[in-house]
């Protein structure tokens, strides 16, 4: 059983680190843009500002969603729980800066093994209370892939484009043994198998509100 998503004109994508958005929801972002070239995309990243990673991220987001607005914070990588207030205020300021409300928010899921991912997941729930909030998964060294409950099937072209763009845009991460096109494509294939298609991204969605018919 599947449902069709429509009426999405503004998407917020959020990541704790430069590369999280591309890894977690790059294919969904490409699919949303393919379905609606006018889609407005606003990206928020908690860390990496002022470092070489910021330039990588800005170029990558531009490749995934040309014209997207990108905000890169400068909290210290791997230490963000110690900067809870600064993180909260940074996200709140970003939300206030949005020209229009988001229709969909994509960010890390709450049970991710990385403390920075968990912190951002916790804050996103408090800042974006009226929007659907989907938690993406981040492939990495830890064995913390979640039991996803929501799938977004994508074309083979989008799956390959996502994997290739990630490997091309983040040279600073190439030293990680899991950071390559094959690994990213493999997870897309696994999630595709789980929803009876070839490639898909998976999400953890804590709350879903279904509106049937005209509620006005
Ligand atoms: Zn990360």
mmCIF file of C-alpha atoms and ligand atoms in Angstrom:
data_model
loop_
_atom_site.group_PDB
_atom_site.id
_atom_site.type_symbol
_atom_site.label_atom_id
_atom_site.label_comp_id
_atom_site.label_asym_id
_atom_site.label_seq_id
_atom_site.Cartn_x
_atom_site.Cartn_y
_atom_site.Cartn_z
ATOM 1 C CA UNK A 1 0.000 0.000 0.000
ATOM 2 C CA UNK A 2 1.298 3.444 -0.818
ATOM 3 C CA UNK A 3 0.068 7.007 -0.678
ATOM 4 C CA UNK A 4 0.993 9.873 -2.968
ATOM 5 C CA UNK A 5 2.517 12.977 -1.455
ATOM 6 C CA UNK A 6 1.337 16.263 -2.923
ATOM 7 C CA UNK A 7 1.054 19.911 -1.943
ATOM 8 C CA UNK A 8 4.685 20.185 -0.899
ATOM 9 C CA UNK A 9 6.034 23.600 -1.861
ATOM 10 C CA UNK A 10 8.636 24.210 0.858
ATOM 11 C CA UNK A 11 10.912 21.626 2.410
ATOM 12 C CA UNK A 12 13.294 22.160 5.305
ATOM 13 C CA UNK A 13 16.263 19.810 5.406
ATOM 14 C CA UNK A 14 18.386 19.797 8.546
ATOM 15 C CA UNK A 15 21.656 18.127 9.416
ATOM 16 C CA UNK A 16 24.022 18.147 12.360
ATOM 17 C CA UNK A 17 27.020 17.910 10.038
ATOM 18 C CA UNK A 18 27.869 18.899 6.516
ATOM 19 C CA UNK A 19 27.000 15.753 4.481
ATOM 20 C CA UNK A 20 24.155 14.470 6.740
ATOM 21 C CA UNK A 21 21.429 15.883 4.504
ATOM 22 C CA UNK A 22 22.880 14.386 1.349
ATOM 23 C CA UNK A 23 23.401 10.978 2.986
ATOM 24 C CA UNK A 24 20.103 10.928 4.833
ATOM 25 C CA UNK A 25 17.668 12.324 2.303
ATOM 26 C CA UNK A 26 19.531 13.264 -0.867
ATOM 27 C CA UNK A 27 17.444 10.975 -3.063
ATOM 28 C CA UNK A 28 14.174 12.201 -1.586
ATOM 29 C CA UNK A 29 15.310 15.760 -2.167
ATOM 30 C CA UNK A 30 16.132 14.974 -5.790
ATOM 31 C CA UNK A 31 12.752 13.267 -6.225
ATOM 32 C CA UNK A 32 10.851 16.164 -4.648
ATOM 33 C CA UNK A 33 12.622 18.624 -6.930
ATOM 34 C CA UNK A 34 12.011 16.446 -9.988
ATOM 35 C CA UNK A 35 8.307 16.321 -9.136
ATOM 36 C CA UNK A 36 8.149 20.056 -8.463
ATOM 37 C CA UNK A 37 10.939 22.190 -9.966
ATOM 38 C CA UNK A 38 9.516 25.205 -8.109
ATOM 39 C CA UNK A 39 9.997 23.514 -4.732
ATOM 40 C CA UNK A 40 11.615 25.845 -2.202
ATOM 41 C CA UNK A 41 14.351 24.189 -0.166
ATOM 42 C CA UNK A 42 15.827 25.613 3.036
ATOM 43 C CA UNK A 43 18.813 23.815 4.534
ATOM 44 C CA UNK A 44 20.121 24.118 8.084
ATOM 45 C CA UNK A 45 23.366 22.597 9.313
ATOM 46 C CA UNK A 46 24.432 22.818 12.927
ATOM 47 C CA UNK A 47 28.214 22.541 12.554
ATOM 48 C CA UNK A 48 30.979 23.160 10.060
ATOM 49 C CA UNK A 49 30.584 26.903 9.560
ATOM 50 C CA UNK A 50 33.883 28.595 8.804
ATOM 51 C CA UNK A 51 35.638 25.323 8.000
ATOM 52 C CA UNK A 52 36.394 23.717 4.629
ATOM 53 C CA UNK A 53 33.332 21.541 5.189
ATOM 54 C CA UNK A 54 31.045 24.547 4.762
ATOM 55 C CA UNK A 55 32.148 25.080 1.157
ATOM 56 C CA UNK A 56 31.683 21.363 0.453
ATOM 57 C CA UNK A 57 28.190 21.479 1.884
ATOM 58 C CA UNK A 58 27.118 24.594 0.035
ATOM 59 C CA UNK A 59 28.274 23.095 -3.273
ATOM 60 C CA UNK A 60 26.604 19.769 -2.503
ATOM 61 C CA UNK A 61 23.248 21.264 -1.523
ATOM 62 C CA UNK A 62 23.371 23.396 -4.662
ATOM 63 C CA UNK A 63 23.876 20.224 -6.697
ATOM 64 C CA UNK A 64 20.963 18.441 -5.023
ATOM 65 C CA UNK A 65 18.627 21.433 -4.955
ATOM 66 C CA UNK A 66 19.811 24.394 -7.037
ATOM 67 C CA UNK A 67 18.897 27.713 -5.484
ATOM 68 C CA UNK A 68 18.334 26.281 -2.010
ATOM 69 C CA UNK A 69 18.971 28.621 0.908
ATOM 70 C CA UNK A 70 21.724 27.218 3.117
ATOM 71 C CA UNK A 71 22.461 28.136 6.744
ATOM 72 C CA UNK A 72 25.605 26.625 8.268
ATOM 73 C CA UNK A 73 26.134 27.019 12.001
ATOM 74 C CA UNK A 74 29.513 26.887 13.690
ATOM 75 C CA UNK A 75 29.009 24.680 16.715
ATOM 76 C CA UNK A 76 31.875 22.255 17.398
ATOM 77 C CA UNK A 77 31.522 18.880 15.703
ATOM 78 C CA UNK A 78 30.904 15.962 18.131
ATOM 79 C CA UNK A 79 30.428 18.348 21.078
ATOM 80 C CA UNK A 80 27.011 19.856 20.371
ATOM 81 C CA UNK A 81 25.186 18.448 23.466
ATOM 82 C CA UNK A 82 27.438 20.701 25.543
ATOM 83 C CA UNK A 83 26.122 23.635 23.505
ATOM 84 C CA UNK A 84 22.412 22.885 23.843
ATOM 85 C CA UNK A 85 21.316 26.506 24.233
ATOM 86 C CA UNK A 86 23.374 27.739 21.295
ATOM 87 C CA UNK A 87 21.996 24.906 19.163
ATOM 88 C CA UNK A 88 18.439 25.664 20.202
ATOM 89 C CA UNK A 89 18.835 29.375 19.464
ATOM 90 C CA UNK A 90 20.538 28.691 16.151
ATOM 91 C CA UNK A 91 17.670 26.486 15.012
ATOM 92 C CA UNK A 92 15.048 28.917 16.307
ATOM 93 C CA UNK A 93 16.707 31.792 14.463
ATOM 94 C CA UNK A 94 16.766 29.712 11.287
ATOM 95 C CA UNK A 95 13.089 28.925 11.642
ATOM 96 C CA UNK A 96 12.231 32.583 12.176
ATOM 97 C CA UNK A 97 14.163 33.473 9.023
ATOM 98 C CA UNK A 98 12.002 31.266 6.817
ATOM 99 C CA UNK A 99 9.858 33.274 4.419
ATOM 100 C CA UNK A 100 7.052 30.738 4.645
ATOM 101 C CA UNK A 101 6.234 27.719 6.788
ATOM 102 C CA UNK A 102 7.684 24.389 5.788
ATOM 103 C CA UNK A 103 5.360 21.695 4.457
ATOM 104 C CA UNK A 104 7.798 18.931 5.322
ATOM 105 C CA UNK A 105 10.883 18.721 7.538
ATOM 106 C CA UNK A 106 13.616 16.131 7.024
ATOM 107 C CA UNK A 107 16.247 15.635 9.718
ATOM 108 C CA UNK A 108 18.057 12.956 11.739
ATOM 109 C CA UNK A 109 16.040 10.380 13.666
ATOM 110 C CA UNK A 110 15.881 10.410 17.456
ATOM 111 C CA UNK A 111 17.709 7.114 18.121
ATOM 112 C CA UNK A 112 20.790 7.760 16.022
ATOM 113 C CA UNK A 113 24.006 6.673 17.745
ATOM 114 C CA UNK A 114 25.739 9.991 17.136
ATOM 115 C CA UNK A 115 25.131 12.538 19.864
ATOM 116 C CA UNK A 116 25.012 15.472 17.451
ATOM 117 C CA UNK A 117 22.340 13.752 15.348
ATOM 118 C CA UNK A 118 20.260 12.977 18.430
ATOM 119 C CA UNK A 119 20.482 16.551 19.690
ATOM 120 C CA UNK A 120 19.272 17.986 16.409
ATOM 121 C CA UNK A 121 16.454 15.420 16.240
ATOM 122 C CA UNK A 122 15.351 16.453 19.725
ATOM 123 C CA UNK A 123 15.409 20.149 18.829
ATOM 124 C CA UNK A 124 13.613 19.725 15.509
ATOM 125 C CA UNK A 125 10.604 18.206 17.276
ATOM 126 C CA UNK A 126 10.341 21.271 19.484
ATOM 127 C CA UNK A 127 10.748 23.840 16.715
ATOM 128 C CA UNK A 128 8.702 22.224 13.950
ATOM 129 C CA UNK A 129 5.605 21.054 15.765
ATOM 130 C CA UNK A 130 3.049 21.674 13.043
ATOM 131 C CA UNK A 131 4.825 19.993 10.147
ATOM 132 C CA UNK A 132 5.427 16.386 9.186
ATOM 133 C CA UNK A 133 8.895 15.560 10.512
ATOM 134 C CA UNK A 134 10.666 12.602 8.976
ATOM 135 C CA UNK A 135 13.813 11.165 10.532
ATOM 136 C CA UNK A 136 16.402 10.014 8.016
ATOM 137 C CA UNK A 137 19.084 7.396 8.592
ATOM 138 C CA UNK A 138 22.811 8.008 8.335
ATOM 139 C CA UNK A 139 24.992 5.159 7.188
ATOM 140 C CA UNK A 140 28.220 5.115 9.199
ATOM 141 C CA UNK A 141 30.556 2.925 11.225
ATOM 142 C CA UNK A 142 28.086 2.346 14.066
ATOM 143 C CA UNK A 143 25.517 -0.461 13.657
ATOM 144 C CA UNK A 144 22.611 1.832 14.381
ATOM 145 C CA UNK A 145 20.463 1.675 11.284
ATOM 146 C CA UNK A 146 16.878 2.108 12.490
ATOM 147 C CA UNK A 147 13.793 0.052 11.809
ATOM 148 C CA UNK A 148 12.366 2.496 9.293
ATOM 149 C CA UNK A 149 8.613 2.738 8.866
ATOM 150 C CA UNK A 150 8.279 5.094 5.908
ATOM 151 C CA UNK A 151 9.762 4.606 2.460
ATOM 152 C CA UNK A 152 10.259 6.900 -0.510
ATOM 153 C CA UNK A 153 10.870 4.877 -3.689
ATOM 154 C CA UNK A 154 13.163 6.627 -6.175
ATOM 155 C CA UNK A 155 14.227 5.946 -9.753
ATOM 156 C CA UNK A 156 17.509 4.229 -10.563
ATOM 157 C CA UNK A 157 18.730 7.504 -12.038
ATOM 158 C CA UNK A 158 18.071 9.363 -8.794
ATOM 159 C CA UNK A 159 19.646 6.593 -6.703
ATOM 160 C CA UNK A 160 22.829 6.672 -8.754
ATOM 161 C CA UNK A 161 22.863 10.473 -8.862
ATOM 162 C CA UNK A 162 22.604 10.660 -5.072
ATOM 163 C CA UNK A 163 25.456 8.221 -4.538
ATOM 164 C CA UNK A 164 27.667 9.891 -7.121
ATOM 165 C CA UNK A 165 27.019 13.417 -5.829
ATOM 166 C CA UNK A 166 27.936 12.433 -2.277
ATOM 167 C CA UNK A 167 31.212 10.848 -3.293
ATOM 168 C CA UNK A 168 32.037 13.805 -5.554
ATOM 169 C CA UNK A 169 31.235 16.615 -3.128
ATOM 170 C CA UNK A 170 32.784 15.555 0.163
ATOM 171 C CA UNK A 171 36.504 14.896 -0.402
ATOM 172 C CA UNK A 172 37.134 15.624 3.285
ATOM 173 C CA UNK A 173 35.225 12.451 4.176
ATOM 174 C CA UNK A 174 36.868 10.051 1.759
ATOM 175 C CA UNK A 175 39.051 8.607 4.514
ATOM 176 C CA UNK A 176 36.058 6.937 6.157
ATOM 177 C CA UNK A 177 35.889 3.278 5.098
ATOM 178 C CA UNK A 178 32.114 3.447 4.656
ATOM 179 C CA UNK A 179 32.078 6.666 2.665
ATOM 180 C CA UNK A 180 31.740 5.532 -0.921
ATOM 181 C CA UNK A 181 29.232 5.282 -3.722
ATOM 182 C CA UNK A 182 28.826 1.517 -3.350
ATOM 183 C CA UNK A 183 27.799 1.758 0.306
ATOM 184 C CA UNK A 184 25.242 4.502 -0.269
ATOM 185 C CA UNK A 185 23.750 2.694 -3.240
ATOM 186 C CA UNK A 186 23.604 -0.536 -1.217
ATOM 187 C CA UNK A 187 21.427 1.037 1.464
ATOM 188 C CA UNK A 188 19.138 2.500 -1.193
ATOM 189 C CA UNK A 189 18.830 -1.007 -2.659
ATOM 190 C CA UNK A 190 18.064 -2.576 0.725
ATOM 191 C CA UNK A 191 15.344 -0.041 1.478
ATOM 192 C CA UNK A 192 14.017 -0.562 -2.028
ATOM 193 C CA UNK A 193 13.786 -4.307 -1.449
ATOM 194 C CA UNK A 194 11.838 -3.665 1.740
ATOM 195 C CA UNK A 195 9.180 -1.684 -0.109
ATOM 196 C CA UNK A 196 8.983 -3.873 -3.205
ATOM 197 C CA UNK A 197 10.885 -1.603 -5.547
ATOM 198 C CA UNK A 198 14.468 -1.222 -6.708
ATOM 199 C CA UNK A 199 15.707 1.796 -4.753
ATOM 200 C CA UNK A 200 14.260 3.792 -1.875
ATOM 201 C CA UNK A 201 15.156 5.911 1.118
ATOM 202 C CA UNK A 202 13.793 4.971 4.517
ATOM 203 C CA UNK A 203 12.603 7.252 7.309
ATOM 204 C CA UNK A 204 11.475 6.992 10.902
ATOM 205 C CA UNK A 205 8.290 8.979 11.418
ATOM 206 C CA UNK A 206 7.178 9.414 15.018
ATOM 207 C CA UNK A 207 3.836 11.043 14.295
ATOM 208 C CA UNK A 208 1.619 11.196 11.232
ATOM 209 C CA UNK A 209 -1.548 13.227 10.898
ATOM 210 C CA UNK A 210 -3.811 12.144 8.048
ATOM 211 C CA UNK A 211 -6.389 14.636 6.809
ATOM 212 C CA UNK A 212 -9.244 13.077 4.871
ATOM 213 C CA UNK A 213 -11.337 15.376 2.738
ATOM 214 C CA UNK A 214 -11.928 19.076 3.364
ATOM 215 C CA UNK A 215 -11.607 19.875 7.070
ATOM 216 C CA UNK A 216 -12.528 23.563 6.758
HETATM 217 ZN ZN1 LIG B 1 26.489 13.479 10.862
#
